[in-house]
PDB file of C-alpha atoms in Angstrom:
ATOM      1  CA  UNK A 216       0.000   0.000   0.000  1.00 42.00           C
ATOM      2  CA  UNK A 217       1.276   3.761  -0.328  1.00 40.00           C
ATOM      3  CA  UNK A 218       2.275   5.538   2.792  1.00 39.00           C
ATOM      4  CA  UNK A 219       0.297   5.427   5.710  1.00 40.00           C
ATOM      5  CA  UNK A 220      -0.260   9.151   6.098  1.00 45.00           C
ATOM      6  CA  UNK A 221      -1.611   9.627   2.757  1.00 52.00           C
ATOM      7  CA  UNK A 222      -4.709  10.096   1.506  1.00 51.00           C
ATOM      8  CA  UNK A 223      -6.389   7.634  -0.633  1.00 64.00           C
ATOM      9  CA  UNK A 224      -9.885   8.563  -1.547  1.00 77.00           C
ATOM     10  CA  UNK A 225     -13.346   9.016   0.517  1.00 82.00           C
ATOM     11  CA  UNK A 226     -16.395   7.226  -0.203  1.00 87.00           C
ATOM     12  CA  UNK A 227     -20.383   6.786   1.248  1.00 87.00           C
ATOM     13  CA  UNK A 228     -20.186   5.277   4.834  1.00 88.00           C
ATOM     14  CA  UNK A 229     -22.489   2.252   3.314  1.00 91.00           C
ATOM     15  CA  UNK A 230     -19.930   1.128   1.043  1.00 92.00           C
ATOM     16  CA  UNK A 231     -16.837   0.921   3.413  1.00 89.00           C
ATOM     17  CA  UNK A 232     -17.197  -2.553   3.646  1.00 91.00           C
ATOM     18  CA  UNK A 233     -17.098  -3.184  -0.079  1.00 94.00           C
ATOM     19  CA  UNK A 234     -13.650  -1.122  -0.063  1.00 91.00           C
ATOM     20  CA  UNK A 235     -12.472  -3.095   3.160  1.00 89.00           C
ATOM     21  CA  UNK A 236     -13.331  -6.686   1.581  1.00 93.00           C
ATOM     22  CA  UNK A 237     -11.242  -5.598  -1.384  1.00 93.00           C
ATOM     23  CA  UNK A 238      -8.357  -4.626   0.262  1.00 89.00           C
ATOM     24  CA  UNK A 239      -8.602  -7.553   2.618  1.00 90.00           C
ATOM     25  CA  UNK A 240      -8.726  -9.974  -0.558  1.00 94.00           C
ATOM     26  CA  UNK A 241      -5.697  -7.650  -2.500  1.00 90.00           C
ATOM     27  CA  UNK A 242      -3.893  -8.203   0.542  1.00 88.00           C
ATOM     28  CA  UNK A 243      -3.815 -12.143  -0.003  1.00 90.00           C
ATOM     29  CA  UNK A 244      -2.146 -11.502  -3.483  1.00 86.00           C
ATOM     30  CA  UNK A 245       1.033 -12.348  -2.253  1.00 80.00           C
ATOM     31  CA  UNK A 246       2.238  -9.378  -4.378  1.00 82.00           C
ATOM     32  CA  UNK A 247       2.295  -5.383  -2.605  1.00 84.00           C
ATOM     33  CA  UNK A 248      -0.506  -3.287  -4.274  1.00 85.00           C
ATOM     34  CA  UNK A 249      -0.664   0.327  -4.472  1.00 84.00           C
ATOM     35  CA  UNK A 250      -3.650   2.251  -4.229  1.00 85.00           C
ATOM     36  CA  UNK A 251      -3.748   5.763  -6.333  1.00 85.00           C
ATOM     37  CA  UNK A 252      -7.285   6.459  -5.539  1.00 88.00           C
ATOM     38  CA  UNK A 253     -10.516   5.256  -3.655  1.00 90.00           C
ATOM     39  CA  UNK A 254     -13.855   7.430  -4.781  1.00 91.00           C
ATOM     40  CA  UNK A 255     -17.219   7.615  -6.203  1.00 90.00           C
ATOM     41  CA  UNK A 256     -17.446   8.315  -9.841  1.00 90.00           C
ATOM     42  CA  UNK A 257     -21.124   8.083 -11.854  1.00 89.00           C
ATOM     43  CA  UNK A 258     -22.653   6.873  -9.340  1.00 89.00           C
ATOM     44  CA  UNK A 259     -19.738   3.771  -9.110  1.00 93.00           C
ATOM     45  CA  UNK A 260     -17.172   2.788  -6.496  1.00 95.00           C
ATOM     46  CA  UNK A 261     -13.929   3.080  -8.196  1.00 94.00           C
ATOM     47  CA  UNK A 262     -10.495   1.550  -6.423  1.00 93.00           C
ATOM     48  CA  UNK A 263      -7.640   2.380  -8.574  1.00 91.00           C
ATOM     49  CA  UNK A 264      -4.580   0.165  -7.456  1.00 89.00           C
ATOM     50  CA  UNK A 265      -2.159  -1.988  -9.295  1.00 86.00           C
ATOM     51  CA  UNK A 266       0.748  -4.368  -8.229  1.00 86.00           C
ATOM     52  CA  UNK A 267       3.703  -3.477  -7.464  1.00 79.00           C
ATOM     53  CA  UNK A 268       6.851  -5.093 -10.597  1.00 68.00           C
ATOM     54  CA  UNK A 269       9.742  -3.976 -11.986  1.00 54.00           C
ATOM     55  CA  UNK A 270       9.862  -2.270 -14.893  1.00 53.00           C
ATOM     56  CA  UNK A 271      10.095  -5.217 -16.773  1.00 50.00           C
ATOM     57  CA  UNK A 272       8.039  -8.032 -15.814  1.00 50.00           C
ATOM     58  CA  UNK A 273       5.116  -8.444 -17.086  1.00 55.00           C
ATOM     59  CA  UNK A 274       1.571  -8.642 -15.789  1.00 60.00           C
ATOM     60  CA  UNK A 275       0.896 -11.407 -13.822  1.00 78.00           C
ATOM     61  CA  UNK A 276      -1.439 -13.617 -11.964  1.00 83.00           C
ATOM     62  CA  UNK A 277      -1.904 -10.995  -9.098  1.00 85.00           C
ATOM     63  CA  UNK A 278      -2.475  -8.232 -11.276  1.00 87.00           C
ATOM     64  CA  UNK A 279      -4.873 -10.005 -13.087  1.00 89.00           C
ATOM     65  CA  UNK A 280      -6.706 -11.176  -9.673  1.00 92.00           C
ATOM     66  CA  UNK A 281      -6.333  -7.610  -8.431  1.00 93.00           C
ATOM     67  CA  UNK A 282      -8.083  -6.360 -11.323  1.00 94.00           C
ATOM     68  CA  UNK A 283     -10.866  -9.074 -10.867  1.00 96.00           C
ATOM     69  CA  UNK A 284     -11.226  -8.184  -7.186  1.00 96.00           C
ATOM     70  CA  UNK A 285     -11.526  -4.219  -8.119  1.00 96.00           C
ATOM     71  CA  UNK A 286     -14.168  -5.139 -10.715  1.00 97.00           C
ATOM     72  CA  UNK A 287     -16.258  -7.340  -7.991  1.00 98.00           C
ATOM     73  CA  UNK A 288     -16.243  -4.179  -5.739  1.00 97.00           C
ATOM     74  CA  UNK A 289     -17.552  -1.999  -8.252  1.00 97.00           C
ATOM     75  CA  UNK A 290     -20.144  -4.752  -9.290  1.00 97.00           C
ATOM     76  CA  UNK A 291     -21.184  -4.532  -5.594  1.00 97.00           C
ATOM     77  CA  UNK A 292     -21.385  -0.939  -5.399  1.00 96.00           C
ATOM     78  CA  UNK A 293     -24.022  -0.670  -8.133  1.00 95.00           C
ATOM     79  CA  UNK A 294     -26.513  -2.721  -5.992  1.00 96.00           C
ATOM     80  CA  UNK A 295     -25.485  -1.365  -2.385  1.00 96.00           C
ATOM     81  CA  UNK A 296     -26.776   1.688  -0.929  1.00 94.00           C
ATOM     82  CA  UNK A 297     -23.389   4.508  -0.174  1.00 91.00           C
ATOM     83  CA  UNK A 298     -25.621   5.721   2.385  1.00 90.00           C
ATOM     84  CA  UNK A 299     -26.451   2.719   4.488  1.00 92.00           C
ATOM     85  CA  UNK A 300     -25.493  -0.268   2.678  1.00 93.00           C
ATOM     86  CA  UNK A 301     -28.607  -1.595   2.131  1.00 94.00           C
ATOM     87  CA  UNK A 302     -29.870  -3.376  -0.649  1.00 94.00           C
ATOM     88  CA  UNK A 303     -30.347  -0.436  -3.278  1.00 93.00           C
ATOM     89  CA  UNK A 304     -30.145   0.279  -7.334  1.00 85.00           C
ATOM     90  CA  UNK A 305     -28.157   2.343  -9.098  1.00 84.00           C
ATOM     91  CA  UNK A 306     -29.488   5.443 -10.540  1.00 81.00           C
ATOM     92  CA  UNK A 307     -27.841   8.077 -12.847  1.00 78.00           C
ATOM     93  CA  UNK A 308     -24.940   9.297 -10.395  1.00 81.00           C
ATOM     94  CA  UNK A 309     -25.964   7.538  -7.062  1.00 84.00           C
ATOM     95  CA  UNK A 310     -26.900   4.586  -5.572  1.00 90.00           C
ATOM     96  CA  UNK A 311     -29.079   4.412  -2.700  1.00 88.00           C
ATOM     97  CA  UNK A 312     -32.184   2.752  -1.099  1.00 88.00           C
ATOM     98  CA  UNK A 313     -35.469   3.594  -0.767  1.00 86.00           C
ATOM     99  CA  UNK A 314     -35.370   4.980   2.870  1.00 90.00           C
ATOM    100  CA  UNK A 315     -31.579   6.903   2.063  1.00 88.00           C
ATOM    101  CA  UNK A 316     -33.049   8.133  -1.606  1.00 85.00           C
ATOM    102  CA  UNK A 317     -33.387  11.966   0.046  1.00 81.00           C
ATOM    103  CA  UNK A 318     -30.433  11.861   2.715  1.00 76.00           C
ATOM    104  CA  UNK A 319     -27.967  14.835   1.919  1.00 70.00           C
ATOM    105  CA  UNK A 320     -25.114  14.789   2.221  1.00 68.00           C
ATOM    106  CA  UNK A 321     -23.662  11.690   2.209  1.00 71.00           C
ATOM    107  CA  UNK A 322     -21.898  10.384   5.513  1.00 74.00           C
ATOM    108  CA  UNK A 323     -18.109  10.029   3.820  1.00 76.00           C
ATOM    109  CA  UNK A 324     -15.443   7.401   5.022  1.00 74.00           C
ATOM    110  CA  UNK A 325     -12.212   8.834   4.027  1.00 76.00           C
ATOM    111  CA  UNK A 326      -9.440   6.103   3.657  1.00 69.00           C
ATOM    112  CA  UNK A 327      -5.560   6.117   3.759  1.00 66.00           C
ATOM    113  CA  UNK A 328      -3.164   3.439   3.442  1.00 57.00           C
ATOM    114  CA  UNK A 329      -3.341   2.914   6.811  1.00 54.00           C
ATOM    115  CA  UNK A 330      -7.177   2.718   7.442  1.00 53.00           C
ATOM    116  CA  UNK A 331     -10.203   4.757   7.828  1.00 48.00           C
ATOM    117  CA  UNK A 332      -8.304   8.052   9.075  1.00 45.00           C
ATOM    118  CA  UNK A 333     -12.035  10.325   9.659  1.00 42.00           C
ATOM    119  CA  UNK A 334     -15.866  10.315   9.549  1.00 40.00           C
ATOM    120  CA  UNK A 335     -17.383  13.202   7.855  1.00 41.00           C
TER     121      UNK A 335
END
């Protein structure tokens, strides 16, 4: 992961679980990941990270597993409430549930390479 004091991204309170399953699972890689950003983008979760290899090597098994794990947690996001984490479907920049659909503003989890650094 990048350095512990720095910032990663920030992300609805309801999907910090999808972003903590991911990184749990990128952790078993066996390979060190690096994380350039952790946000919401139309309405998706998006975790940009990629393994760490020399210049030369070329993409491997855990980059390809990373990739698939990173695609899973955006898969999840579309049916997960960012609010809550309930059960919820995507609509054209946000996903939330029935009971969050008017909640303003979102409850944000902001993330560094160390864990969840504040509540907002």
């Amino acid at each position: 992961m990048t350095g512990p004091d720095k910032l990663v991204g920030c992300v609805g309170a309801g999907w910090s679980k999808i972003v903590w399953d991911a990184l749990e699972q990128a952790d078993q890689l066996g390979a060190p990941v690096t994380y350039q950003q952790i946000k919401e983008k139309f309405g998706e979760l998006r975790i940009y990270g990629r393994t760490v290899r020399g210049q030369y090597n070329p993409p491997g098994d855990a980059e390809r597993r990373l990739i698939e794990i990173l695609d899973a947690a955006r898969d999840a996001s579309l049916v997960t409430c960012e609010v809550c984490a309930a059960p919820a479907m995507a609509e054209k920049t946000r996903v939330r549930c029935t009971a969050c659909a008017d909640k303003n503003p979102v409850q944000l989890v902001c993330l560094s390479a160390a864990g969840v650094i504040s509540h907002q």
